[in-house]
Coordinates of C-alpha atoms and ligand atoms in Angstrom, one line a residue:
M19 CA 3.4 -0.2 36.2
L20 CA -0.3 -0.6 35.3
E21 CA -2.8 2.2 34.8
V22 CA -5.8 0.2 36.1
D23 CA -8.2 1.2 38.8
L24 CA -9.5 -2.0 40.1
A25 CA -11.4 -0.3 42.8
Q26 CA -14.1 0.6 40.2
V27 CA -14.3 -3.0 39.0
P28 CA -16.9 -5.4 40.6
R29 CA -15.1 -7.9 42.8
G30 CA -15.9 -11.0 40.8
H31 CA -14.3 -9.3 37.6
Q32 CA -11.1 -7.9 39.1
A33 CA -8.9 -10.9 38.3
D34 CA -10.1 -11.0 34.6
R35 CA -9.6 -7.3 34.3
L36 CA -6.1 -7.4 35.7
A37 CA -5.3 -10.4 33.5
G38 CA -6.6 -8.5 30.5
E39 CA -4.3 -5.5 31.3
L40 CA -1.3 -7.6 31.8
R41 CA -1.9 -9.6 28.7
A42 CA -2.2 -6.4 26.6
S43 CA 1.0 -5.1 28.1
V44 CA 2.9 -8.3 27.1
R45 CA 1.4 -8.2 23.6
T46 CA 2.4 -4.6 22.9
G47 CA 5.8 -5.0 24.4
T48 CA 5.3 -2.7 27.4
L49 CA 6.1 -5.7 29.5
R50 CA 9.1 -7.3 27.7
S51 CA 10.1 -10.9 27.7
G52 CA 12.0 -11.7 30.9
T53 CA 10.6 -8.9 33.0
R54 CA 10.1 -10.0 36.6
L55 CA 6.6 -9.1 37.9
P56 CA 6.0 -8.0 41.5
A57 CA 5.2 -10.6 44.1
S58 CA 1.4 -11.1 44.3
R59 CA 1.3 -9.7 47.7
T60 CA 3.1 -6.5 46.7
L61 CA 1.0 -5.9 43.5
A62 CA -2.2 -6.6 45.4
G63 CA -1.2 -3.9 48.0
D64 CA -0.4 -1.5 45.2
L65 CA -3.7 -2.0 43.4
G66 CA -5.8 -2.2 46.6
V67 CA -7.2 -5.6 45.9
S68 CA -6.9 -9.0 47.7
R69 CA -3.9 -11.1 47.0
G70 CA -6.2 -13.8 45.6
V71 CA -7.1 -11.5 42.7
V72 CA -3.4 -11.2 41.6
V73 CA -2.7 -14.9 42.1
R74 CA -5.7 -15.8 39.9
A75 CA -4.6 -13.3 37.2
Y76 CA -1.0 -14.7 37.3
E77 CA -2.3 -18.3 37.1
L78 CA -4.5 -17.5 34.1
L79 CA -1.7 -15.8 32.2
A80 CA 0.7 -18.6 33.1
A81 CA -1.8 -21.2 31.7
E82 CA -2.1 -19.1 28.5
G83 CA 1.7 -18.9 28.1
Y84 CA 2.1 -15.2 28.7
L85 CA 3.8 -15.6 32.1
L86 CA 6.3 -18.1 33.6
S87 CA 5.9 -19.0 37.3
R88 CA 8.8 -20.8 38.8
Q89 CA 9.2 -21.8 42.4
G90 CA 11.8 -19.6 43.9
S91 CA 12.2 -17.2 41.0
G92 CA 8.9 -15.6 41.0
T93 CA 6.8 -14.7 38.0
T94 CA 8.4 -13.5 34.7
V95 CA 7.1 -12.4 31.3
A96 CA 7.5 -15.2 28.7
A97 CA 8.8 -14.7 25.2
V98 CA 5.7 -14.0 23.1
A99 CA 5.9 -13.7 19.3
G100 CA 5.1 -10.1 18.4
G101 CA 5.7 -8.9 21.9
G102 CA 7.7 -5.8 21.9
E103 CA 6.9 -5.1 18.2
H104 CA 4.0 -2.7 18.5
R105 CA 4.4 -0.9 15.2
P106 CA 1.7 0.6 13.0
V107 CA 0.8 -1.6 10.1
A108 CA 3.0 -0.7 7.2
R109 CA 1.5 0.0 3.8
A110 CA 2.3 -3.2 1.9
R111 CA 2.6 -1.8 -1.5
P112 CA 2.0 1.6 -3.0
A113 CA -0.2 1.7 -6.1
S114 CA 1.9 1.2 -9.2
N115 CA 0.0 3.6 -11.4
P116 CA -0.4 7.3 -11.2
G117 CA -3.7 8.9 -11.8
L118 CA -5.4 8.8 -8.4
P119 CA -8.6 10.8 -8.2
S120 CA -8.8 13.7 -5.7
G121 CA -9.3 12.2 -2.2
D122 CA -10.5 15.4 -0.6
T123 CA -13.4 15.9 -3.0
F124 CA -14.8 12.5 -2.5
P125 CA -18.6 13.2 -2.1
R126 CA -18.8 12.0 1.5
P127 CA -22.2 13.5 2.4
A128 CA -23.9 12.2 -0.8
W129 CA -22.2 8.7 -0.4
A130 CA -23.3 8.6 3.3
R131 CA -26.9 9.5 2.3
C132 CA -26.9 6.8 -0.3
A133 CA -25.3 4.2 2.0
S134 CA -27.8 4.9 4.7
R135 CA -30.8 4.7 2.3
A136 CA -29.4 1.5 0.7
L137 CA -29.0 -0.1 4.1
A138 CA -32.5 0.7 5.1
A139 CA -33.8 -0.7 1.9
L140 CA -31.9 -4.0 2.0
T141 CA -34.1 -7.0 2.7
D142 CA -33.2 -9.8 5.1
D143 CA -32.7 -12.0 2.1
D144 CA -30.3 -9.4 0.6
L145 CA -28.0 -9.9 3.6
G146 CA -27.5 -13.6 2.7
Y147 CA -25.1 -14.9 0.1
G148 CA -25.9 -12.9 -3.0
D149 CA -25.8 -13.5 -6.7
P150 CA -22.2 -14.0 -7.7
A151 CA -22.9 -11.7 -10.7
G152 CA -23.9 -8.9 -8.3
L153 CA -26.9 -7.2 -6.7
P154 CA -29.7 -7.1 -9.4
R155 CA -30.5 -3.5 -8.6
L156 CA -27.0 -2.4 -9.2
R157 CA -26.7 -4.3 -12.4
E158 CA -29.9 -2.6 -13.7
E159 CA -28.5 0.9 -12.7
L160 CA -25.1 0.1 -14.3
A161 CA -26.9 -1.0 -17.5
R162 CA -28.6 2.4 -17.7
Y163 CA -25.5 4.3 -16.7
L164 CA -23.1 2.5 -19.1
G165 CA -25.5 2.8 -21.9
R166 CA -26.1 6.4 -21.4
V167 CA -22.5 7.6 -20.6
R168 CA -20.4 5.1 -22.5
S169 CA -22.7 3.8 -25.2
V170 CA -22.2 0.2 -23.9
L171 CA -24.7 -2.4 -24.8
A172 CA -25.1 -3.9 -21.4
P173 CA -28.2 -5.9 -20.5
P174 CA -28.1 -6.5 -16.8
E175 CA -27.8 -10.3 -17.3
Q176 CA -24.4 -9.7 -19.0
I177 CA -23.1 -7.5 -16.2
L178 CA -20.9 -8.8 -13.5
V179 CA -20.0 -6.7 -10.5
V180 CA -16.3 -7.1 -9.5
N181 CA -13.7 -5.6 -7.2
G182 CA -12.3 -3.2 -9.7
F183 CA -10.6 -3.8 -13.0
A184 CA -7.9 -5.6 -11.1
Q185 CA -10.3 -8.4 -10.3
A186 CA -11.7 -8.3 -13.9
S187 CA -8.2 -8.9 -15.2
R188 CA -7.7 -11.8 -12.8
L189 CA -11.0 -13.4 -13.9
V190 CA -10.0 -13.0 -17.6
A191 CA -6.9 -15.0 -16.7
D192 CA -8.9 -17.6 -14.8
V193 CA -11.4 -18.2 -17.6
A194 CA -8.7 -18.1 -20.4
R195 CA -6.5 -20.6 -18.5
A196 CA -9.4 -22.9 -17.9
S197 CA -10.2 -22.8 -21.6
G198 CA -6.5 -23.9 -22.3
D199 CA -5.4 -20.6 -23.9
P200 CA -2.5 -19.3 -21.7
R201 CA -1.4 -16.3 -23.8
I202 CA -2.9 -12.8 -24.0
G203 CA -1.8 -9.7 -25.8
V204 CA -1.1 -6.5 -23.8
E205 CA -0.3 -3.0 -24.8
D206 CA 3.3 -2.0 -24.8
P207 CA 3.6 0.3 -22.9
G208 CA 0.8 -0.6 -20.7
S209 CA -0.5 -1.0 -17.1
V210 CA 1.9 -2.8 -14.8
G211 CA -0.8 -3.8 -12.3
M212 CA -3.0 -5.3 -14.9
R213 CA -0.1 -7.4 -16.3
E214 CA 0.7 -8.6 -12.9
Q215 CA -2.9 -9.7 -12.4
L216 CA -2.9 -11.6 -15.7
E217 CA 0.4 -13.3 -14.9
A218 CA -0.6 -14.1 -11.4
G219 CA -3.6 -15.8 -12.9
G220 CA -1.3 -18.0 -15.0
L221 CA -1.2 -16.2 -18.4
S222 CA 1.8 -15.1 -20.3
C223 CA 1.5 -11.6 -21.6
V224 CA 2.6 -10.9 -25.2
P225 CA 3.5 -7.2 -25.7
I226 CA 1.8 -5.5 -28.7
P227 CA 3.2 -2.1 -29.6
V228 CA 1.3 1.1 -29.3
D229 CA 1.9 4.3 -31.3
G230 CA 0.2 7.7 -31.5
R231 CA -3.0 6.1 -32.9
G232 CA -3.2 3.5 -30.1
L233 CA -2.7 -0.3 -30.4
C234 CA -1.0 -1.4 -33.6
V235 CA -3.6 -3.8 -34.8
D236 CA -1.3 -5.1 -37.6
A237 CA 1.3 -6.2 -35.0
L238 CA -1.6 -7.9 -33.0
A239 CA -2.6 -9.7 -36.2
A240 CA 0.9 -10.9 -36.8
S241 CA 1.1 -12.4 -33.2
E242 CA -0.6 -15.6 -32.4
V243 CA -2.7 -14.5 -29.5
R244 CA -6.4 -14.8 -29.5
A245 CA -7.2 -12.3 -26.7
V246 CA -5.9 -8.8 -26.1
V247 CA -6.4 -6.2 -23.4
V248 CA -6.7 -2.6 -24.7
T249 CA -7.5 0.9 -23.4
P250 CA -9.1 2.4 -26.5
A251 CA -10.6 5.6 -25.0
H252 CA -7.3 6.8 -23.4
Q253 CA -4.3 4.4 -23.8
F254 CA -2.5 3.9 -20.6
P255 CA 0.0 5.4 -20.2
T256 CA 0.6 7.2 -23.5
G257 CA -2.8 8.9 -23.6
A258 CA -3.4 8.0 -27.3
V259 CA -7.0 7.5 -28.5
L260 CA -7.5 4.4 -30.6
A261 CA -8.0 5.7 -34.2
P262 CA -11.4 5.1 -35.8
E263 CA -10.1 2.7 -38.6
R264 CA -8.1 0.8 -35.9
R265 CA -11.3 0.3 -33.8
H266 CA -12.8 -1.4 -36.9
S267 CA -9.8 -3.5 -37.7
L268 CA -9.5 -4.6 -34.1
L269 CA -13.1 -5.9 -34.1
R270 CA -12.5 -7.5 -37.5
W271 CA -9.4 -9.2 -36.1
A272 CA -11.4 -10.6 -33.2
R273 CA -14.2 -11.9 -35.4
D274 CA -11.8 -13.5 -38.0
R275 CA -9.7 -15.1 -35.3
G276 CA -12.5 -16.1 -33.0
G277 CA -10.8 -13.9 -30.5
L278 CA -11.7 -11.6 -27.6
V279 CA -11.0 -8.0 -27.0
V280 CA -10.9 -7.0 -23.3
E281 CA -11.7 -3.3 -23.2
D282 CA -10.2 -1.5 -20.1
D283 CA -12.4 1.7 -20.0
Y284 CA -10.7 2.9 -16.8
D285 CA -11.0 6.8 -17.1
A286 CA -13.1 7.5 -20.1
E287 CA -15.6 9.7 -18.2
F288 CA -13.0 12.5 -18.2
R289 CA -12.3 14.1 -21.5
Y290 CA -11.6 17.8 -21.6
D291 CA -11.4 18.7 -25.3
R292 CA -14.6 17.1 -26.6
T293 CA -17.3 14.6 -25.6
P294 CA -15.7 11.2 -24.8
V295 CA -15.7 8.7 -27.7
G296 CA -18.1 5.9 -26.9
A297 CA -16.8 2.5 -25.8
L298 CA -15.6 0.0 -28.4
Q299 CA -18.0 -2.5 -26.9
G300 CA -20.9 -0.6 -28.4
L301 CA -19.5 -1.4 -31.9
G302 CA -18.7 -5.1 -31.1
P303 CA -20.7 -6.5 -28.2
D304 CA -20.2 -10.0 -29.5
V305 CA -16.3 -9.9 -29.3
V306 CA -15.6 -7.2 -26.6
L307 CA -15.5 -7.9 -23.0
Y308 CA -15.9 -4.5 -21.3
G309 CA -14.6 -3.5 -17.9
G310 CA -14.6 -0.4 -15.8
S311 CA -14.6 0.8 -12.2
V312 CA -15.2 3.7 -9.8
S313 CA -11.5 4.0 -9.2
K314 CA -11.1 7.2 -11.2
T315 CA -14.6 8.7 -10.9
L316 CA -14.9 8.1 -7.1
A317 CA -12.1 6.3 -5.2
P318 CA -10.0 3.2 -5.8
G319 CA -10.4 2.3 -2.2
L320 CA -14.1 1.4 -2.8
R321 CA -12.8 -1.6 -4.9
L322 CA -16.0 -1.5 -7.1
G323 CA -16.1 -2.3 -10.7
W324 CA -18.0 -4.1 -13.4
M325 CA -17.6 -6.3 -16.5
V326 CA -20.0 -6.6 -19.4
V327 CA -19.4 -10.1 -20.8
P328 CA -20.4 -11.4 -24.2
P329 CA -23.4 -13.9 -23.8
P330 CA -21.5 -17.1 -24.5
L331 CA -19.0 -16.3 -21.7
V332 CA -21.5 -15.2 -19.0
T333 CA -21.7 -18.5 -17.2
A334 CA -17.9 -19.1 -17.2
Y335 CA -17.3 -15.6 -15.7
R336 CA -20.1 -15.9 -13.1
E337 CA -18.5 -19.2 -12.0
A338 CA -15.0 -17.7 -12.0
K339 CA -16.3 -14.8 -9.8
Y340 CA -18.0 -17.3 -7.5
A341 CA -14.8 -19.3 -7.2
A342 CA -12.8 -16.2 -6.5
D343 CA -14.8 -14.8 -3.6
L344 CA -18.5 -15.7 -3.9
S345 CA -19.5 -12.0 -4.7
C346 CA -18.9 -8.4 -3.9
G347 CA -20.1 -6.9 -0.6
V348 CA -23.8 -6.1 -0.6
L349 CA -23.8 -2.8 1.2
D350 CA -21.3 -1.2 -1.2
Q351 CA -23.1 -2.5 -4.2
A352 CA -26.4 -1.2 -2.9
S353 CA -24.8 2.2 -2.1
L354 CA -23.4 2.5 -5.6
A355 CA -26.9 1.6 -7.0
E356 CA -28.4 4.4 -5.0
F357 CA -25.6 6.8 -6.0
L358 CA -26.3 6.1 -9.7
A359 CA -30.1 6.1 -9.4
R360 CA -30.1 9.5 -7.6
G361 CA -27.9 11.2 -10.3
E362 CA -25.1 11.6 -7.7
M363 CA -22.6 10.0 -10.1
D364 CA -23.4 12.4 -12.9
R365 CA -23.2 15.4 -10.6
H366 CA -19.9 14.3 -9.2
I367 CA -18.3 13.6 -12.6
R368 CA -19.6 17.0 -13.9
R369 CA -18.0 18.8 -11.0
M370 CA -14.8 16.9 -11.0
A371 CA -14.3 17.2 -14.8
V372 CA -14.1 21.0 -14.3
E373 CA -11.6 20.6 -11.5
Y374 CA -9.5 18.0 -13.3
R375 CA -9.4 20.1 -16.4
R376 CA -8.2 23.1 -14.3
R377 CA -5.5 20.9 -12.8
R378 CA -4.3 19.5 -16.2
D379 CA -4.2 23.1 -17.6
A380 CA -2.1 24.3 -14.7
L381 CA 0.3 21.4 -15.2
T382 CA 0.7 21.9 -19.0
A383 CA 0.9 25.7 -18.6
A384 CA 3.7 25.3 -16.0
A385 CA 5.5 22.8 -18.2
A386 CA 5.4 25.2 -21.1
T387 CA 6.9 27.9 -19.0
H388 CA 9.4 26.0 -16.7
L389 CA 10.4 23.0 -18.8
P390 CA 11.7 24.4 -22.1
G391 CA 12.1 21.7 -24.8
W392 CA 9.8 19.3 -23.1
S393 CA 6.6 18.2 -24.8
V394 CA 3.2 17.0 -23.4
A395 CA 1.8 13.9 -25.0
G396 CA -1.6 12.4 -24.9
T397 CA -5.2 13.5 -25.3
A398 CA -6.7 16.0 -22.9
A399 CA -8.4 13.3 -20.8
G400 CA -8.2 11.2 -17.6
L401 CA -6.0 11.9 -14.6
H402 CA -2.5 11.7 -16.0
L403 CA -0.4 12.8 -18.9
V404 CA 3.0 12.1 -20.3
L405 CA 5.9 14.6 -20.4
H406 CA 8.7 13.8 -22.8
P407 CA 12.1 15.4 -22.2
P408 CA 13.9 17.4 -24.9
A409 CA 14.9 15.2 -27.9
T410 CA 18.7 16.1 -27.5
P411 CA 20.3 13.1 -25.8
S412 CA 19.7 13.5 -22.1
P413 CA 22.3 12.3 -19.7
E414 CA 19.5 11.5 -17.2
S415 CA 17.5 8.3 -17.4
D416 CA 13.8 8.8 -16.9
S417 CA 14.1 7.0 -13.6
A418 CA 16.4 9.7 -12.4
L419 CA 14.1 12.4 -13.9
A420 CA 11.1 10.8 -12.1
A421 CA 13.0 10.8 -8.7
A422 CA 13.8 14.5 -9.2
A423 CA 10.2 15.2 -10.2
Q424 CA 8.9 13.4 -7.2
A425 CA 11.3 15.3 -4.9
A426 CA 9.9 18.5 -6.4
G427 CA 6.4 17.3 -5.5
L428 CA 5.0 15.7 -8.7
D429 CA 3.3 12.3 -8.8
A430 CA 5.7 11.2 -11.6
R431 CA 6.8 7.7 -12.7
P432 CA 9.3 6.8 -15.4
L433 CA 7.6 5.8 -18.7
S434 CA 10.2 3.1 -19.1
R435 CA 8.6 1.2 -16.2
Y436 CA 5.5 0.6 -18.2
C437 CA 7.4 -0.7 -21.3
V438 CA 8.0 -4.4 -22.1
A439 CA 9.8 -4.8 -25.4
I440 CA 10.1 -1.3 -26.7
P441 CA 12.0 1.1 -24.4
R442 CA 10.7 4.7 -24.1
Q443 CA 11.7 7.6 -22.0
G444 CA 9.4 10.1 -20.4
L445 CA 7.5 10.9 -17.2
V446 CA 3.9 9.7 -16.5
V447 CA 2.5 12.4 -14.3
G448 CA -0.8 12.1 -12.3
Y449 CA -2.5 15.4 -11.6
G450 CA -5.9 14.3 -10.3
H451 CA -5.1 14.5 -6.6
Q452 CA -3.2 17.7 -6.3
P453 CA -4.6 21.3 -6.4
A454 CA -3.7 23.3 -9.5
A455 CA -1.4 25.7 -7.5
D456 CA 0.6 22.8 -6.0
L457 CA 1.1 21.3 -9.5
A458 CA 2.3 24.6 -10.9
R459 CA 4.7 25.0 -7.9
A460 CA 6.0 21.5 -8.3
V461 CA 6.7 21.9 -12.0
R462 CA 8.5 25.1 -11.3
A463 CA 10.7 23.5 -8.6
F464 CA 11.4 20.6 -11.0
G465 CA 12.4 23.1 -13.8
L466 CA 14.8 24.8 -11.4
R467 CA 16.5 21.7 -10.1
Ligands
PLP26 C1 -4.8 1.1 -17.0 C2 -5.7 1.0 -15.8 N1 -6.8 0.2 -15.8 C3 -7.6 0.1 -14.7 C4 -7.3 0.8 -13.5 C5 -8.2 0.7 -12.4 O1 -8.0 -0.5 -11.7 P1 -9.0 -0.8 -10.5 O2 -10.4 -0.7 -11.1 O3 -8.7 -2.3 -10.2 O4 -8.8 0.1 -9.4 C6 -6.2 1.6 -13.5 C7 -5.9 2.3 -12.2 O5 -4.9 3.0 -12.1 C8 -5.4 1.7 -14.6 O6 -4.3 2.5 -14.6

């Protein structure tokens, strides 16, 4: 019954060890509720220990509630919650957005080196409760990186390190709610996960339409919201880039209305047809709250991101972050600071941009060959694109098309899922985490369905 060799265990510890084995067996369900255990004398004989060892172990587990000892009916296993249910932990929720970066090209050796150096350099004080806004060294590195790569005007004192853009959205909701403004504009179509964060934070989301030139600023001006979340560099999910005149009219809207533009710069490091357009924040640091993360450049599992907050809002956001979770983990922050300082981020992005472009090209070439009548929408950027089915009325909904595309091996979601007020049909396809050959094969299989 038990794989335990008590002969090797010092005498004074045999009862504890036996109790530990029995307890684990009850918890995992190997010993089910109601099972009758051998008499103490029998088990002691089997295990080659004195009877007292078994008696002490049974008494301990009876006192803890794992076993029941009744005169005349021996010792049985009690009903324990969770007993008999030894299942692996299920994944609670898959990510709702496509566009995962490639997992197998995560720069493990470089990250490990940076983490090791970062740990060695942390002072004892650094290991205490840190600044809610983030590790100063990381904020300095981010100021340099965001200025250089995204033309963001980001003095370190305006930077807040957060757990990805998801937390940035939640903090936006917390601060807006506290200021008594419960409504916020969101792009339609737009990110489901971000809307969920805003709504969970108590805001009501007002959909603002998007067209081929990005957010329709006229429609925003016609609404009554005073804050809006946008993805100007690469609209999610349509892939449009906010047109230059709309960038200016959006900033004008914010200044005229005393409003706030929340810029979600989620994948702007990857642009394949030209240099990425700089962040909107660089044009309007007074009215733009900028957010980004390593979720596309490195890995979403790191849960590391940043916000650049206009000066009048810095205190409110710092307090909201403190109220949420005190601050981000210091070792991850220090590792990222090292990763940026040593140029590892630049190297990784350069390498991955070549690979992602290859993957996108494979996907679009296969679509041109195997999906006649379909069109590819969106700028050559990021880690996803949109495929539109032929204009002739299709008997299949985009949900059915997405299911077929997934069955063929594509990371495809129905475009309709991201829409709020204006229905659209299409497939949002992530290509970052599949090799080019797999993408081509999957598109071919989808075309042959
Ligand atoms: C539109 C959009 N914004 C932001 C993110 C990144 O969110 P986070 O930084 O919380 O991982 C994603 C990830 O898929 C996204 O699709």
